[in-house]
Coordinates of C-alpha atoms in Angstrom, one line a residue:
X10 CA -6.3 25.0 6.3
X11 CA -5.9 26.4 2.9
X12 CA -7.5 29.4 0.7
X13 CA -7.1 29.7 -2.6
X14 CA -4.4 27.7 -2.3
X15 CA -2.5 29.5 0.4
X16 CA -2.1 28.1 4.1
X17 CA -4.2 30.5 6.3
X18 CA -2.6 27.5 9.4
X19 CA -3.6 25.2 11.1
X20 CA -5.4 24.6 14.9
X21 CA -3.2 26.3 16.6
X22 CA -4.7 30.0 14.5
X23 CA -8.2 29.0 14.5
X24 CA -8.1 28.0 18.6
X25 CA -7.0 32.1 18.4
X26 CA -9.6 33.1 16.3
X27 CA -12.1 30.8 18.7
X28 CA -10.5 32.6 21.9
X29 CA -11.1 36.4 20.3
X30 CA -14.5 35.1 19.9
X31 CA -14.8 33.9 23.5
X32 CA -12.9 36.9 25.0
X33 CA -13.2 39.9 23.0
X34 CA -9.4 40.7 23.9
X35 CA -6.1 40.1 21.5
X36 CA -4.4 40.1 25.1
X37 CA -6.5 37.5 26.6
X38 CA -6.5 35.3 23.3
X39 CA -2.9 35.0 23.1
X40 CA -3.1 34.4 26.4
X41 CA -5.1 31.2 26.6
X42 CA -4.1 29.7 23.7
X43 CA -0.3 30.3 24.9
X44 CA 0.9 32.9 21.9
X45 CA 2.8 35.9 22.0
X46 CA 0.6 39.4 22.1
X47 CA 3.0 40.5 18.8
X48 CA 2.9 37.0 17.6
X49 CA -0.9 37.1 17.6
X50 CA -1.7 40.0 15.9
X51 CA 1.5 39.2 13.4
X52 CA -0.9 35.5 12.6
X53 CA -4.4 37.8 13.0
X54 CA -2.5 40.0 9.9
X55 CA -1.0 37.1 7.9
X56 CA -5.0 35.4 8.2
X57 CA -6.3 38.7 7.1
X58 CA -4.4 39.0 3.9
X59 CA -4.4 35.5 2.6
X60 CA -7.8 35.6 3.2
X61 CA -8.5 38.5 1.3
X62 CA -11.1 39.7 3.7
X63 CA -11.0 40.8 7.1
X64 CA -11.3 38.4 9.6
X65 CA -10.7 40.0 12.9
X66 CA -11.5 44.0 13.5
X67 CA -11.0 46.4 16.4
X68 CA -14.1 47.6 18.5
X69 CA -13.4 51.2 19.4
X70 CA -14.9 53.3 22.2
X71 CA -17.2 51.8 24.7
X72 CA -17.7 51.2 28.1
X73 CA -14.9 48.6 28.5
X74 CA -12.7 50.6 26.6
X75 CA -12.9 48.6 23.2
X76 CA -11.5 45.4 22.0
X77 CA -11.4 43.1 19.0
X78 CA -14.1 40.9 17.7
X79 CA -14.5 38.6 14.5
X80 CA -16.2 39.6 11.4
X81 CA -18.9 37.5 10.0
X82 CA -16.2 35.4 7.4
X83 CA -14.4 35.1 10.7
X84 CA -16.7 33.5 12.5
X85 CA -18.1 31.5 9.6
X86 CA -14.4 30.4 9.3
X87 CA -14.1 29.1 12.4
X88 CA -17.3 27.3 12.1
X89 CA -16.6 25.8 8.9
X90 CA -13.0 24.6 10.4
X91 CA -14.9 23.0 13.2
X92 CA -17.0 20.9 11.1
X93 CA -14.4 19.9 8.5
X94 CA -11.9 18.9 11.2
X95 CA -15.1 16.4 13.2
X96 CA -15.8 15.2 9.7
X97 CA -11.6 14.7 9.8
X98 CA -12.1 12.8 13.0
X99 CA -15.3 10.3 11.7
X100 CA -12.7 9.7 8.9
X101 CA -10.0 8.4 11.1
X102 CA -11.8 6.8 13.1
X103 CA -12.9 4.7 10.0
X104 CA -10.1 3.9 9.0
X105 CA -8.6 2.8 12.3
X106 CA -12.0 0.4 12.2
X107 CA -10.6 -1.0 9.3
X108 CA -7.2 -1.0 9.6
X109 CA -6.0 -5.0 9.4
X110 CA -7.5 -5.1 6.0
X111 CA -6.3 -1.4 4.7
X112 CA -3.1 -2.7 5.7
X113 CA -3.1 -5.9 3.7
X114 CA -5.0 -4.0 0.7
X115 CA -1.8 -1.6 1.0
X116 CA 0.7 -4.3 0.8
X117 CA -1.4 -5.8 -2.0
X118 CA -0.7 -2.1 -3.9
X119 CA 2.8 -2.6 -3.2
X120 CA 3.1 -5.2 -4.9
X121 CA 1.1 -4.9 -7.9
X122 CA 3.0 -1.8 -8.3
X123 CA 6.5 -3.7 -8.0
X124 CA 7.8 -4.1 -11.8
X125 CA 9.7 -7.3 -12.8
X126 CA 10.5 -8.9 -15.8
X127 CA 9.6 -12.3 -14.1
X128 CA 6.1 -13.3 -15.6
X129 CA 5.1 -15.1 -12.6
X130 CA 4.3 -13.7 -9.1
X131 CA 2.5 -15.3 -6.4
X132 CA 2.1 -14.1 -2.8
X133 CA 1.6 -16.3 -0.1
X134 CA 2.5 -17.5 3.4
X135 CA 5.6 -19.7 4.7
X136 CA 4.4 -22.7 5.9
X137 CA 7.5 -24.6 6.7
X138 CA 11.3 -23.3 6.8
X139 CA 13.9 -25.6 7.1
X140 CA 17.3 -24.4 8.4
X141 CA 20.8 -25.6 6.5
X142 CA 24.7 -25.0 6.9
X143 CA 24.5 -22.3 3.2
X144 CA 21.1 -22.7 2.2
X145 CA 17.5 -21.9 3.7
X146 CA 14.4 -24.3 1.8
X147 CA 11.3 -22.2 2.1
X148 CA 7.8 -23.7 1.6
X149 CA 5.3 -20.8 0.3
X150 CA 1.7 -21.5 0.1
X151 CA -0.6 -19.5 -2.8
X152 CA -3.8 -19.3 -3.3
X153 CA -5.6 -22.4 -3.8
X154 CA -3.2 -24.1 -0.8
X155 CA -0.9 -25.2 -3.4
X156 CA 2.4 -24.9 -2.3
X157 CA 6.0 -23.4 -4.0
X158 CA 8.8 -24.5 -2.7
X159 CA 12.1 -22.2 -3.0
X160 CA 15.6 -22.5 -2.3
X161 CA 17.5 -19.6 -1.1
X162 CA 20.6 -18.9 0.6
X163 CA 20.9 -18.6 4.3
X164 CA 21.8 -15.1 4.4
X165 CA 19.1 -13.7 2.1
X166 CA 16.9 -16.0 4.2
X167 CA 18.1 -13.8 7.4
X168 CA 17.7 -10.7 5.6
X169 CA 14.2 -10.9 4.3
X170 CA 13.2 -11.8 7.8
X171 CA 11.6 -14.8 6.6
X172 CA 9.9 -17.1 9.3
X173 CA 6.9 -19.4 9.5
X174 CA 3.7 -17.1 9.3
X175 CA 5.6 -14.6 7.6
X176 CA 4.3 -12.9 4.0
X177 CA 5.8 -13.3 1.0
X178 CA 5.9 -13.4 -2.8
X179 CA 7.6 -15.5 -5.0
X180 CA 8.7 -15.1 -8.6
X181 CA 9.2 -18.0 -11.3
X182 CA 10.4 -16.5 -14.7
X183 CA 8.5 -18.3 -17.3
X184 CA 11.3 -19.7 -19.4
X185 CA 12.3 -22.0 -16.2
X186 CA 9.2 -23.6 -16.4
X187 CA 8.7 -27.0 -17.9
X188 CA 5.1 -28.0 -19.1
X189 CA 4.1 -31.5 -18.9
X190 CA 0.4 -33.2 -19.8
X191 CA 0.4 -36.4 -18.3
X192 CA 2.4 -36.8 -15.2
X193 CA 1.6 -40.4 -14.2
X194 CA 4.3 -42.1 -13.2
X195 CA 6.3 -39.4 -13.2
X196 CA 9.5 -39.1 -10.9
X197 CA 11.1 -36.2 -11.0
X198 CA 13.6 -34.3 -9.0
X199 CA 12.0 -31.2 -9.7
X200 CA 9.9 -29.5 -6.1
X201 CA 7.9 -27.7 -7.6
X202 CA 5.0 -29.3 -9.8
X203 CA 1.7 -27.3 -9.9
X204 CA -1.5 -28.9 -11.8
X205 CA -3.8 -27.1 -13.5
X206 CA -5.7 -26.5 -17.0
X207 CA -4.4 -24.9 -20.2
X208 CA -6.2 -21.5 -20.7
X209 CA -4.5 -19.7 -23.3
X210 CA -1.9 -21.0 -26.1
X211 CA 0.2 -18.0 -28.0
X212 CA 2.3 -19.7 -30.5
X213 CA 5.1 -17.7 -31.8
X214 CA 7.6 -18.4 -34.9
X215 CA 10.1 -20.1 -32.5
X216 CA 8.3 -20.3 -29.1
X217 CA 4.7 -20.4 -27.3
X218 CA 3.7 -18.7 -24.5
X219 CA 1.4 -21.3 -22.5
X220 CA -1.0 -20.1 -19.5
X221 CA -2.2 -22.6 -16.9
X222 CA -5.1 -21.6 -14.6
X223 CA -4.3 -22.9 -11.3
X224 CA -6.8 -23.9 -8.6
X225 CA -7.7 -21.3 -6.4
X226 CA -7.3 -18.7 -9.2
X227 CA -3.9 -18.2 -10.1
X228 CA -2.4 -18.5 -13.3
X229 CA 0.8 -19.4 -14.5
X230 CA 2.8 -18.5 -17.8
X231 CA 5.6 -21.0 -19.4
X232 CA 7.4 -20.3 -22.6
X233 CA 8.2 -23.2 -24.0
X234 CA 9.6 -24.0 -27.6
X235 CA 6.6 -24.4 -30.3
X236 CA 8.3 -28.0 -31.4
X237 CA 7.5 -28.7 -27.6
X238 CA 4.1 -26.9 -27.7
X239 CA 3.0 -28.9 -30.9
X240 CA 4.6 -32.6 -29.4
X241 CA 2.6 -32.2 -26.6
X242 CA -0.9 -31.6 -28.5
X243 CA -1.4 -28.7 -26.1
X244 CA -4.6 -27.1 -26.3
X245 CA -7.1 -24.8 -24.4
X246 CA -9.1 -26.7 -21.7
X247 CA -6.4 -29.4 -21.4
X248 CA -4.8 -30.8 -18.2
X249 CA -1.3 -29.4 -17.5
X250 CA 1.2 -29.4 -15.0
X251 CA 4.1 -26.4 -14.5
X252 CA 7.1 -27.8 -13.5
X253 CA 10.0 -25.9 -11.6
X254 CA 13.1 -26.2 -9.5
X255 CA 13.2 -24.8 -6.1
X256 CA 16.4 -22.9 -7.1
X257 CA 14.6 -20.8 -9.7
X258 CA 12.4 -19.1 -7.5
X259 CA 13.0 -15.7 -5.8
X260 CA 11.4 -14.6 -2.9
X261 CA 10.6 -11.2 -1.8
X262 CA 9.0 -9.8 1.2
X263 CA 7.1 -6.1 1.3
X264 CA 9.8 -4.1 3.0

């Protein structure tokens, strides 16, 4: 709980404002909410000040011999602390509600904040893992249930915690990429071969950046030479396939 930018505390001053309320008595307040009579009045004084109006004032004289009382900013304080710390609790409870898919959306963050000079990054699920003596081969599957297939080594395999189910991202940079337009027939050693359809050419004096739209919604960026770009008669709204090796992709998990 803040004023004008200064901490007037926190539950544990307001329950002793509440208790004054309830008891009339600094004694009695301290008492039940388990403070110290000097350590009362020394929170009653610090309140007082950073408030900048008085909260809690002495009742002189009377039958019982006087006491202490709030003021009307006390009590309203107290009120309005009530009601901003229920509103507090409808909020967390909210969020617990929905807390699967605010965890994913913050893992999403996470990684859209993560910089790279890798063009490509996909996240995904490991669908298959297959053990070896120096080298793990993941299988990732992206959006669109197409499939990236990466070969790491055993230990980084370990260390990422990597396991079928597990969540994970992969990055291809886009020079590793080879671009192909007609793939039948094709054998190649290559793993990794994802289809899709040319969506943006940017030719450059040397090189051209090429963009493939993936199923699903992904996209993909090559950079392959302009010679290349030109022999292959690329164009917008052509067919294309991305070609990789297994050994030029990274894998990453949210840690």
């Amino acid at each position: 709980m803040t004023v004008g930018g200064e901490k007037l505390g926190g539950q544990d001053r307001v329950a002793l404002l509440a208790a004054i309320a309830e008891t009339g008595s600094i004694t009695r307040a301290a008492k039940a909410v388990k403070m110290s009579y000097k350590g009362a009045w020394d929170a009653i004084d610090a309140m007082n000040n950073l408030a900048g109006a008085t909260l809690v004032e002495r009742v002189a004289g009377g039958k019982g011999g006087g006491g202490t009382r709030l003021t009307a900013r006390g009590t309203q304080l107290v009120a309005n602390f009530r009601q901003v710390a229920a509103e507090h609790d409808k909020f967390i409870a909210h969020l617990s509600a929905q807390s699967h898919a605010l965890a994913d959306d913050f893992l999403l963050i996470r990684k859209m904040q993560m910089q790279t000079s890798a063009r490509n990054q996909f996240s995904g699920t490991v669908t298959a893992l297959k053990r070896g003596a120096v080298n793990d081969e993941v299988v990732l599957e992206i959006m669109g249930g197409q499939q990236i297939v990466a070969t790491i080594t055993r230990d980084s395999c370990d260390s990422l915690g990597l396991c079928e189910g597990a969540a994970a991202f992969a990055l291809v940079k886009a020079s590793s990429i080879i671009v192909m337009t007609d793939a039948t027939g094709a054998r190649l050693s290559a793993r990794n071969q994802l289809a899709g359809t040319v969506v943006r050419l940017q030719p450059g004096a040397v090189n051209t950046e090429v963009s493939i739209a993936l199923p699903g919604g992904g996209t993909l960026a090559a950079i392959i030479t302009r010679d290349s770009a030109d022999a292959l008669a690329l164009a917008v709204g052509a067919p294309a396939t991305a070609i990789f090796k297994a050994s030029s992709v990274i894998l990453g998990t949210a840690g």
